[in-house]
Structure formats: C-alpha cells, structure tokens
mmCIF file of C-alpha atoms in Angstrom:
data_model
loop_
_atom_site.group_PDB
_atom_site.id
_atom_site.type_symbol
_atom_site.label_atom_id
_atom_site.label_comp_id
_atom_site.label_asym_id
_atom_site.label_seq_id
_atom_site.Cartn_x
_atom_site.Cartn_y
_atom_site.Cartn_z
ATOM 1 C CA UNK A 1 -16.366 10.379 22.019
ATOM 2 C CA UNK A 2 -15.551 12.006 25.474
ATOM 3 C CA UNK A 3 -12.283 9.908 25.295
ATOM 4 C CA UNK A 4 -11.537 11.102 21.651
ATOM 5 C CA UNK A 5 -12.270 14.621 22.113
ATOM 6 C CA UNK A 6 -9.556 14.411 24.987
ATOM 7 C CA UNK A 7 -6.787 13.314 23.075
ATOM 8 C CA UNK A 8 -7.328 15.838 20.149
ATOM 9 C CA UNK A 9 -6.833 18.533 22.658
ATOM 10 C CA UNK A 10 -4.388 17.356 24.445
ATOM 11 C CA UNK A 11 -2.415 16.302 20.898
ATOM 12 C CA UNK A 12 -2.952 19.877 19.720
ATOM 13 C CA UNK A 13 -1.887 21.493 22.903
ATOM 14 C CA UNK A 14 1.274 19.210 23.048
ATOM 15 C CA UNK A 15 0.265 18.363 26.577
ATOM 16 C CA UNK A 16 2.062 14.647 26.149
ATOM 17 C CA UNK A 17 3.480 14.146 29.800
ATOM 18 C CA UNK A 18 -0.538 13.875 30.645
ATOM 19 C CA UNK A 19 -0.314 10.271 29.141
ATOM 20 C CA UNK A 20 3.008 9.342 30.391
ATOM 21 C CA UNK A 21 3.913 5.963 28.739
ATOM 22 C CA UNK A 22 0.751 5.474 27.243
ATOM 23 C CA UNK A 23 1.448 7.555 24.149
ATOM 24 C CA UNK A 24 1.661 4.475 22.178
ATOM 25 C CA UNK A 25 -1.873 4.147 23.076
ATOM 26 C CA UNK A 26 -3.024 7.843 22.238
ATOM 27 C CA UNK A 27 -0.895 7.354 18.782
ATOM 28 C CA UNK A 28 -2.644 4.324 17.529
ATOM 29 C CA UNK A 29 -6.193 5.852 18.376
ATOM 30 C CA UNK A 30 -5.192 8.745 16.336
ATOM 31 C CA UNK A 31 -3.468 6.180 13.393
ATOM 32 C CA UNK A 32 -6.760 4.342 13.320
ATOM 33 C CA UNK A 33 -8.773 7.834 13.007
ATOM 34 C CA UNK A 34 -6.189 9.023 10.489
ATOM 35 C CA UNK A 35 -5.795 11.968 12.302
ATOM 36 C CA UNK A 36 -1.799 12.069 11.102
ATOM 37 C CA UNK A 37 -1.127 16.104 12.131
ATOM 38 C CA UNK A 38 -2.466 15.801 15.858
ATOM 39 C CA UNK A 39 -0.774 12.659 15.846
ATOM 40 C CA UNK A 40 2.509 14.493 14.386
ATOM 41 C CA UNK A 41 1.601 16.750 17.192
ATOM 42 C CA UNK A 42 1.895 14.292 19.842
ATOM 43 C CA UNK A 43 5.229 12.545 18.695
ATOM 44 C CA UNK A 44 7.195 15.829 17.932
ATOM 45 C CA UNK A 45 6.530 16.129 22.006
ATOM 46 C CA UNK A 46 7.785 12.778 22.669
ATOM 47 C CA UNK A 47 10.883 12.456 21.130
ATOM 48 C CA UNK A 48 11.317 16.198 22.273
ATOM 49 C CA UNK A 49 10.966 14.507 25.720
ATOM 50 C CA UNK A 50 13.034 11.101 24.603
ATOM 51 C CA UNK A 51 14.922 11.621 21.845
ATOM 52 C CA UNK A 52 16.630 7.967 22.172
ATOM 53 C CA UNK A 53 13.104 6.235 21.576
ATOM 54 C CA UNK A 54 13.259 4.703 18.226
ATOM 55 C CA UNK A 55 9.890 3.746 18.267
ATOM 56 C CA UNK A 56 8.631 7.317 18.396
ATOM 57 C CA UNK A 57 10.593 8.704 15.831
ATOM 58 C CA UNK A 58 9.300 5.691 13.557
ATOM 59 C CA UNK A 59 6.096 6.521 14.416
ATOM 60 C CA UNK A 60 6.569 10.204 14.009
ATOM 61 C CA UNK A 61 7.917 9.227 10.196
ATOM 62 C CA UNK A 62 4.697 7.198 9.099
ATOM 63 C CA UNK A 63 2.709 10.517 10.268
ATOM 64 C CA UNK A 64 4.476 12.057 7.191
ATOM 65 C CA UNK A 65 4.110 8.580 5.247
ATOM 66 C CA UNK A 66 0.476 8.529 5.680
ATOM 67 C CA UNK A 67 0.226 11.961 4.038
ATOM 68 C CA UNK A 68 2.502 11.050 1.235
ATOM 69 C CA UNK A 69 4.899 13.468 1.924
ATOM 70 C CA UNK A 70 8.488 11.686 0.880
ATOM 71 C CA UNK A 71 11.326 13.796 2.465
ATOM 72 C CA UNK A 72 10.019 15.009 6.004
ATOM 73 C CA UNK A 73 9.493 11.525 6.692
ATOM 74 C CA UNK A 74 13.234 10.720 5.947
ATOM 75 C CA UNK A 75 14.717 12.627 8.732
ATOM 76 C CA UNK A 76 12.278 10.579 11.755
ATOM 77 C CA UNK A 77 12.577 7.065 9.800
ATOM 78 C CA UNK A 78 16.790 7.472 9.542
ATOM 79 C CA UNK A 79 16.603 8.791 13.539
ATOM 80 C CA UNK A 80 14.774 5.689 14.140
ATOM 81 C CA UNK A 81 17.151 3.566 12.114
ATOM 82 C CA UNK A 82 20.136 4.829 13.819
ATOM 83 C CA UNK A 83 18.772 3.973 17.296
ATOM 84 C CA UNK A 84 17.921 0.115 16.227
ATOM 85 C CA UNK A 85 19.589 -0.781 13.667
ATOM 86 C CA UNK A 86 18.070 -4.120 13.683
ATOM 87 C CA UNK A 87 14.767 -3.187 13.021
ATOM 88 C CA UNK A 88 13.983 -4.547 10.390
ATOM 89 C CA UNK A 89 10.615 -2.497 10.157
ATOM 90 C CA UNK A 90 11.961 0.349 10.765
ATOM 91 C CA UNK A 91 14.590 -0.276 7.857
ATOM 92 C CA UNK A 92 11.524 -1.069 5.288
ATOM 93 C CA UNK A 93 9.825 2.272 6.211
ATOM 94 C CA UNK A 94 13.231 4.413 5.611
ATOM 95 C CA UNK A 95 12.777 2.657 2.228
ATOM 96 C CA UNK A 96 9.130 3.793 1.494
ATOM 97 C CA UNK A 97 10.460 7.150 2.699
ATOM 98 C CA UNK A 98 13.025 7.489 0.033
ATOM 99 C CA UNK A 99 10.838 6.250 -2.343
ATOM 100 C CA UNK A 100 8.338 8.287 -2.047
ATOM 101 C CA UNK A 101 11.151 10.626 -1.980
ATOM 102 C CA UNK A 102 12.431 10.044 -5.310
ATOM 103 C CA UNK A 103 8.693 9.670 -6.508
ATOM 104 C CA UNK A 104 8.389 13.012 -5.918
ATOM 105 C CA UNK A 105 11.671 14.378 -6.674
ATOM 106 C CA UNK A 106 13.430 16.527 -9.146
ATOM 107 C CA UNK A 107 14.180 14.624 -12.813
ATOM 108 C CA UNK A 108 18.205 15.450 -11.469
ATOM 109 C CA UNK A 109 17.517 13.931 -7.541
ATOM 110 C CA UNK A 110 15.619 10.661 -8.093
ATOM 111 C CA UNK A 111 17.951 8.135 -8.993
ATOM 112 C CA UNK A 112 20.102 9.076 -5.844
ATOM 113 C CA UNK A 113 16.607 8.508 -3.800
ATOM 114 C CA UNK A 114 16.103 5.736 -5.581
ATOM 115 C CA UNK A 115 18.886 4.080 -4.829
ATOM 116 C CA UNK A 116 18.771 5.012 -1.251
ATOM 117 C CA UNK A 117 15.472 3.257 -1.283
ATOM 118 C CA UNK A 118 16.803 0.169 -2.425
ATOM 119 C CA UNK A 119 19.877 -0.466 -0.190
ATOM 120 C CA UNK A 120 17.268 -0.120 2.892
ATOM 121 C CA UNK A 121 15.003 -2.642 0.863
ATOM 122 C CA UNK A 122 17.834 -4.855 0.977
ATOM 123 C CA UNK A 123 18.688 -4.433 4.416
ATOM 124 C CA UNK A 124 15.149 -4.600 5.120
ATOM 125 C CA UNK A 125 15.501 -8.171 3.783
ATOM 126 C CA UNK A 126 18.666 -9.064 4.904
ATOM 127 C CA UNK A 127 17.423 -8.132 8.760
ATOM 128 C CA UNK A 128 14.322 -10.365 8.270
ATOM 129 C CA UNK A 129 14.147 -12.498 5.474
ATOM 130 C CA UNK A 130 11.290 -14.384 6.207
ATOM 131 C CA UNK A 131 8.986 -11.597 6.464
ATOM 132 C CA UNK A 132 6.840 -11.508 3.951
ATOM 133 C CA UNK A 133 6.280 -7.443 3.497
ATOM 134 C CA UNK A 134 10.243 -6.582 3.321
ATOM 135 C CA UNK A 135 10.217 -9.121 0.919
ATOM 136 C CA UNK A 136 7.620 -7.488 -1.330
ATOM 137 C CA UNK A 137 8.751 -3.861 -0.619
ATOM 138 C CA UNK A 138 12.264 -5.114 -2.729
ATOM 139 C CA UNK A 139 10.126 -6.899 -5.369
ATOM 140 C CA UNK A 140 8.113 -3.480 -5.810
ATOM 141 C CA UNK A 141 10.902 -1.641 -6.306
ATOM 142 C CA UNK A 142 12.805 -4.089 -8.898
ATOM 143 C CA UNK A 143 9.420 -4.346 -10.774
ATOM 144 C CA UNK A 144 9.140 -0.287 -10.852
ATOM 145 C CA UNK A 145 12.810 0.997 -10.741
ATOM 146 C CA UNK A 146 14.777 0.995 -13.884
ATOM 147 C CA UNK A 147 17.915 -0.690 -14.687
ATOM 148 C CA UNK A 148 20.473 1.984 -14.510
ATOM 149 C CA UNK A 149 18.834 2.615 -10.597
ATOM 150 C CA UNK A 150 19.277 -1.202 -9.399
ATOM 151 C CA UNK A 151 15.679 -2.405 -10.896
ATOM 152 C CA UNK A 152 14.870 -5.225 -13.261
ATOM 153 C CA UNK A 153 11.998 -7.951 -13.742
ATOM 154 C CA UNK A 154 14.673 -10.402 -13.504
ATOM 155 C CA UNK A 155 15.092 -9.704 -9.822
ATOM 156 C CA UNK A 156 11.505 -9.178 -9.029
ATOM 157 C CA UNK A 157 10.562 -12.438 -10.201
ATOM 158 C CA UNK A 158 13.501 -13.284 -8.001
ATOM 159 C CA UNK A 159 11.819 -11.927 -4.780
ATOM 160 C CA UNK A 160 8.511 -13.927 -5.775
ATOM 161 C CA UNK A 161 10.317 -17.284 -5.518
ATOM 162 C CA UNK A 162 11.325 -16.754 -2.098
ATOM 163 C CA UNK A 163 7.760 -15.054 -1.420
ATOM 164 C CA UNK A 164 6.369 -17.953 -2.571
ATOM 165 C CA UNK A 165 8.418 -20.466 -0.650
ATOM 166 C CA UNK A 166 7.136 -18.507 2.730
ATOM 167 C CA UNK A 167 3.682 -18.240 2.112
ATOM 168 C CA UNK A 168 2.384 -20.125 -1.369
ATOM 169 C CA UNK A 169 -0.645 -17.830 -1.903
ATOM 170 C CA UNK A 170 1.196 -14.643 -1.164
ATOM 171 C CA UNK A 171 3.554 -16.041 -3.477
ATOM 172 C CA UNK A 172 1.206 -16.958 -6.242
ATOM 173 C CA UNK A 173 -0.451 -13.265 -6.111
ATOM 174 C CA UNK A 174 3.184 -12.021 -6.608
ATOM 175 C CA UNK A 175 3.922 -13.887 -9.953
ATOM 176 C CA UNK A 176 0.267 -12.963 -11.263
ATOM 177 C CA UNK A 177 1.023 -9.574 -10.628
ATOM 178 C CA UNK A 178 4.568 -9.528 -12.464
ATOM 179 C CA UNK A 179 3.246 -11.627 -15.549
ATOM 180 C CA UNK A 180 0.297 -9.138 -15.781
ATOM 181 C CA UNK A 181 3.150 -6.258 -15.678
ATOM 182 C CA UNK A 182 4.864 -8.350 -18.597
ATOM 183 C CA UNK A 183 1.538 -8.725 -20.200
ATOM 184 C CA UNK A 184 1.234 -12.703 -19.856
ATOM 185 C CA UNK A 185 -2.109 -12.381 -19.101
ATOM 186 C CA UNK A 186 -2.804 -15.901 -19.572
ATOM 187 C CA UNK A 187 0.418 -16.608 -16.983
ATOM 188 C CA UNK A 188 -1.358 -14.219 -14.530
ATOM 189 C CA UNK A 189 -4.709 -15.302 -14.616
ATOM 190 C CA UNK A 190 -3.085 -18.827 -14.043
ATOM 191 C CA UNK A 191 -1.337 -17.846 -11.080
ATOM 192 C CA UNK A 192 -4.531 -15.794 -9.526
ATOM 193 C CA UNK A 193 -6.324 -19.080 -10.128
ATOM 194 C CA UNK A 194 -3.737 -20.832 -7.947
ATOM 195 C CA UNK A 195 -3.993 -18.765 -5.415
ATOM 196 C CA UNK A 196 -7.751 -19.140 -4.975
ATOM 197 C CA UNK A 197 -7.453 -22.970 -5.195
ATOM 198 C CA UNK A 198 -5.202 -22.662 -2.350
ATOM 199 C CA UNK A 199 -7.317 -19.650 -0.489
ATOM 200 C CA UNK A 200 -10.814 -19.474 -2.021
ATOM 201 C CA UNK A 201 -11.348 -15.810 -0.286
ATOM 202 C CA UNK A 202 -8.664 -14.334 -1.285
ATOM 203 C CA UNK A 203 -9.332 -10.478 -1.541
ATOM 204 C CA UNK A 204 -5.936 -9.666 -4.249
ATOM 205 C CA UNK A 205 -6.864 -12.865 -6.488
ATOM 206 C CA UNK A 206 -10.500 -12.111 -6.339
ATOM 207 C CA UNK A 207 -9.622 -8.679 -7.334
ATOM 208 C CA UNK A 208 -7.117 -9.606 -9.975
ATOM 209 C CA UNK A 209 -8.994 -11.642 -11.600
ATOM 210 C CA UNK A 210 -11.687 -9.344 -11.818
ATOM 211 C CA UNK A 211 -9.544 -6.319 -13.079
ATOM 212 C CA UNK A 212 -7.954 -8.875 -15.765
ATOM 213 C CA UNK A 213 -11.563 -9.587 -17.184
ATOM 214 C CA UNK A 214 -11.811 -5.599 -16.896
ATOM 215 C CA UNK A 215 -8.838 -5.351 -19.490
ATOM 216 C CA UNK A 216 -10.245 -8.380 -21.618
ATOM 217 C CA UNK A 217 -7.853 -11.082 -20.191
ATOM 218 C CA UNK A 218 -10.045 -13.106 -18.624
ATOM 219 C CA UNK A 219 -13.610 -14.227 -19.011
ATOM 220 C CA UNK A 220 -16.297 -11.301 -18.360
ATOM 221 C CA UNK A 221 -18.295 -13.979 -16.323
ATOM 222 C CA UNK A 222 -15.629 -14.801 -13.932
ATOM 223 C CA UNK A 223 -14.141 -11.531 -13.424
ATOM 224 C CA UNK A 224 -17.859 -10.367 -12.431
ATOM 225 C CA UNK A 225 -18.236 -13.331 -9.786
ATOM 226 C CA UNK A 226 -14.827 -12.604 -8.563
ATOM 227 C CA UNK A 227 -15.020 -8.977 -7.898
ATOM 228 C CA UNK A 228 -18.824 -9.241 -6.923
ATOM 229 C CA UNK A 229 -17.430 -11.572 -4.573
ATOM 230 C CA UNK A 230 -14.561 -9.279 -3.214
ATOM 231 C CA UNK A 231 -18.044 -6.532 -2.190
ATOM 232 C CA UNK A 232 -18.822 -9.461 0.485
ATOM 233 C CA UNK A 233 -15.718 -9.565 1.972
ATOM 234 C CA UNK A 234 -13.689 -6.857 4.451
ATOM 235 C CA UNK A 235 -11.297 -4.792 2.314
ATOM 236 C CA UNK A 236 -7.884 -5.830 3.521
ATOM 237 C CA UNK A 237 -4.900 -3.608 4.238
ATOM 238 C CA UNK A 238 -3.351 -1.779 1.056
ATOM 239 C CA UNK A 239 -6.112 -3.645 -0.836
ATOM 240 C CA UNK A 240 -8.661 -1.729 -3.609
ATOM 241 C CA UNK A 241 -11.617 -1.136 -1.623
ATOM 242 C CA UNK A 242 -15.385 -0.605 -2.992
ATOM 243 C CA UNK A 243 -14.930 2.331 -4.922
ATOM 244 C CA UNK A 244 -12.218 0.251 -7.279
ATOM 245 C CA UNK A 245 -14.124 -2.605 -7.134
ATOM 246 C CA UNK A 246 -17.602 -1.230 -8.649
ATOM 247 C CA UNK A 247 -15.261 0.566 -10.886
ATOM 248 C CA UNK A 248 -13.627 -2.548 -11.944
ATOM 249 C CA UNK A 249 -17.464 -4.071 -12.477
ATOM 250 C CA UNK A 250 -18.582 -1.055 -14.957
ATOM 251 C CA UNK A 251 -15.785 -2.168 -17.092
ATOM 252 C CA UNK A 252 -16.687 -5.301 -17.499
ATOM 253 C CA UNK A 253 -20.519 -4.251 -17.816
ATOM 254 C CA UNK A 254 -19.401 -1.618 -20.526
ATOM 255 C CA UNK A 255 -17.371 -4.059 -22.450
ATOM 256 C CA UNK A 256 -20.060 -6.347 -22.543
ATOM 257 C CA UNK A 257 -22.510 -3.410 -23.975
ATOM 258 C CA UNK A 258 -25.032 -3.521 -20.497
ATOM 259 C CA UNK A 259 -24.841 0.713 -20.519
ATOM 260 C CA UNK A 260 -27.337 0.669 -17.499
ATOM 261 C CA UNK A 261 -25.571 -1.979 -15.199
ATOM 262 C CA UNK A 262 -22.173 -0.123 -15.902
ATOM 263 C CA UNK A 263 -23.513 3.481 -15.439
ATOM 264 C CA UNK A 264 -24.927 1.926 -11.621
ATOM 265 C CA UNK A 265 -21.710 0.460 -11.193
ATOM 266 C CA UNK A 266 -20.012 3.610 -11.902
ATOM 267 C CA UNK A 267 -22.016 5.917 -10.251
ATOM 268 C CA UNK A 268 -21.627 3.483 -6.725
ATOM 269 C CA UNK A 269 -17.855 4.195 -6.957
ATOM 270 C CA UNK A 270 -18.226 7.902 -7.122
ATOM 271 C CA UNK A 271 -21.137 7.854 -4.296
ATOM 272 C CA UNK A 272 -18.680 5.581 -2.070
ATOM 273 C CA UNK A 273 -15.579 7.795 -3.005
ATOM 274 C CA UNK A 274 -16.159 11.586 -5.181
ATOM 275 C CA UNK A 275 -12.276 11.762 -5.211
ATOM 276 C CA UNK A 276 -11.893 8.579 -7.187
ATOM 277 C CA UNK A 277 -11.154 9.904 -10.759
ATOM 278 C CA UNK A 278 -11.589 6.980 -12.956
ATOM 279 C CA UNK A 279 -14.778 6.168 -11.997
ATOM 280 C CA UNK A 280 -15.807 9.480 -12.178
ATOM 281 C CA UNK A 281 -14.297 9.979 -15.777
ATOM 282 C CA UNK A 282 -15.931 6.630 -16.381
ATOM 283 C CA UNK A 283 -19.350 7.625 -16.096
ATOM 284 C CA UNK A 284 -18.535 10.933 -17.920
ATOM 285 C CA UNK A 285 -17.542 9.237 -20.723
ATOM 286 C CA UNK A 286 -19.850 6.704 -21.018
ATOM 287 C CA UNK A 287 -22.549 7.489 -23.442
#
C-alpha cells in the first residue's frame, strides 16, 4: 500500500527521474490498477525526458486507449510508430487508435479514419503475420467496416483461415463468430463446438455457446452448462466477465418461463456491475 501510495504521488507530481529506468515498472503497476491519468502523468514526463523512446510514447497512447478516447491517442501511437517502424505492436495499436477515432468521429471524418485504421491493420499483419492478435484486429475491422471503407465478410472470413492455420481453436472461435454475424447459427454453434472438442475450457466457446442459446440458437440446456461453466473459470483478457455472463443466464431462464431464476440471474449482474445496462433494463422489464 506504502509502495502504491508512493507512486501516485510521485506520478501526480511528475517527479519521474526518482525511478530512473524503472518507469516501465511504475507504468505497469499503474496499468494493472487502471489508474490511466497518473499513469498519463508519468509518461508525458518521460518522453519529455526521452523523446526517442518508442516504448513510452506507446505506452503513453494506450493511457488514452484505455479511456476510449480515439484521437489523443493518435498523436503518441504514430510518435511511437515513427521511432520503430517494425513494431508490429505498436502498428496494431495506431490501428485501434484510428478506429476508435473514426468510431467516434464526425458522419464527414470517419471513412478517412477508417481507412487509416486499416492500412496499419495491414501493416500490423504484414510486420508479424503469425501473430495471432494483428491477425484478428484486420478480421474485426473487415467484419465491421463497410465496403466503400476497405471492409467485407469476404475478407474476414479470409483472416479466419489463416487464424485458424496458427492456432485451430482461436481459429474455430473466429468462424463461429463470423457465421453468427451472418446469422448461420447452426454454422456457429458448430464451430464453438469444435473449439471445445479441441479446448474443453475454453472461456469464448463456453460463452458463445451460451449467448447463442440466449438468442434461441442453441439448446437452453447447453447454453446454461456452458455459461454456468464460464462462472468457474478466470475471465480472460477482452473476454465478457460475470456481469455478461449472469446476464446471458437470465435470458435463457426468461425464455424458458423460470421468472425467479432469471430475476436472480439478473439482479447478480447489476450487484457485480450497476453500470451494466442490459442487465439492468433486463430486470426492469421483466415482469
């Protein structure tokens, strides 16, 4: 606590030359406590100090990432980018930049961020093609994007062959999710299956499975097991965590007319999480 105390103050004060190298270490305590502006604090002082350190200036762009806030992480990520080139991390996180960029852009400004975001998609890929994440970063954005901006199911499906060929569950978990975007909800569930064969804990089929069953495109039973199972496990990263999950399992419950087991369901998800509007509109609507 003493420890953590310490590095808010000095973060807030700007005091950085106290910690000398180990910034990185200061950063990633205040990452893990999602404590983005003293971290913000901390890195505008280091690359102040060392303006050539790439990794800084990435890490002074995912501050702004982690608060969703599109076009002040551009300028960091595209500093970054310019002093490694070959970063093929870096590249991919210039890409979520001006994606969230165009996200949150004027009707007149998003294809240009959009199509920004894609050419550092692509050189994400190009960089490191067997990494798994630049890989899906470009399928995301051909399964979102629309045609006249460079996106098109054609070329997300694309991206899930070659997921598939590096890692076969990953891969799997990738087609479910584009045939349940194209409503082949038999074709999803198929490829969820798969997946567990191959990984029987596997958080994103578990959880796919379960939300299909949720939307009536799978069996109730299953989807119950599947997401009851997913409360057992640890939430992976950029996973639904409990709040979904319990949502997820008063859907089912509702469909299947058990008011009281879907009201407890709903009204764990809005304990766990207050913010979490559909569970919360959930349980107001259920009657």
């Amino acid at each position: 606590m003493q420890r953590f105390a310490a590095i808010l103050l000095l973060a807030s004060t700007g005091a950085v030359v106290a910690f000398g190298a180990d910034w990185r270490g200061t950063v990633a305590e205040l990452f893990k406590a999602g404590q983005w502006p003293q971290a913000q604090h901390l890195l505008d002082a280091v690359v102040a100090r060392e303006p050539g350190n790439a990794e800084a200036w990435a890490r002074l762009g995912e501050t702004y990432l982690n608060r969703d806030q599109g076009e002040p992480a551009v300028p960091p990520m595209e500093k970054a980018v310019a002093l490694d080139p070959a970063n093929a991390g870096y590249e991919r996180h210039l890409g979520d930049a001006y994606g969230l960029s165009a996200q949150q852009a004027g009707f007149f400004s998003k294809t240009g961020w959009a199509l920004k975001c894609k050419a550092a998609y692509v050189k994400a890929v190009e960089l490191d093609p067997a990494n798994v994440s630049n890989r899906r970063s470009l399928l995301e954005f051909y399964r979102q994007a629309p045609g006249f901006a460079g996106g098109g199911m054609d070329l997300a499906y694309g991206q899930a062959t070659e997921i598939r060929k590096l890692d076969p569950v990953a891969g799997e978990i990738e087609f479910g999710n584009l045939y349940a975007a194209d409503k082949k909800f038999p074709e999803a569930l198929a490829a969820f299956e798969a997946a567990l064969k191959a990984k029987p804990d596997s958080y994103a089929a578990l959880y796919q499975i379960g939300r299909l069953a949720a939307l009536g495109s799978a069996e109730a039973a299953r989807g119950l097991a599947c997401l009851r199972r997913c409360l057992e496990l640890p939430v992976p990263a950029r996973q639904p965590g409990f709040s979904p999950v319990q949502w997820r399992i008063g859907n089912i419950l509702e469909r299947q007319g058990d008011k009281a087991g879907a009201r407890a369901a709903y009204e764990a998800a809005v304990k766990a999480d207050p913010k979490f509007v559909q569970a919360a509109d959930a349980l107001k609507n259920l009657h």
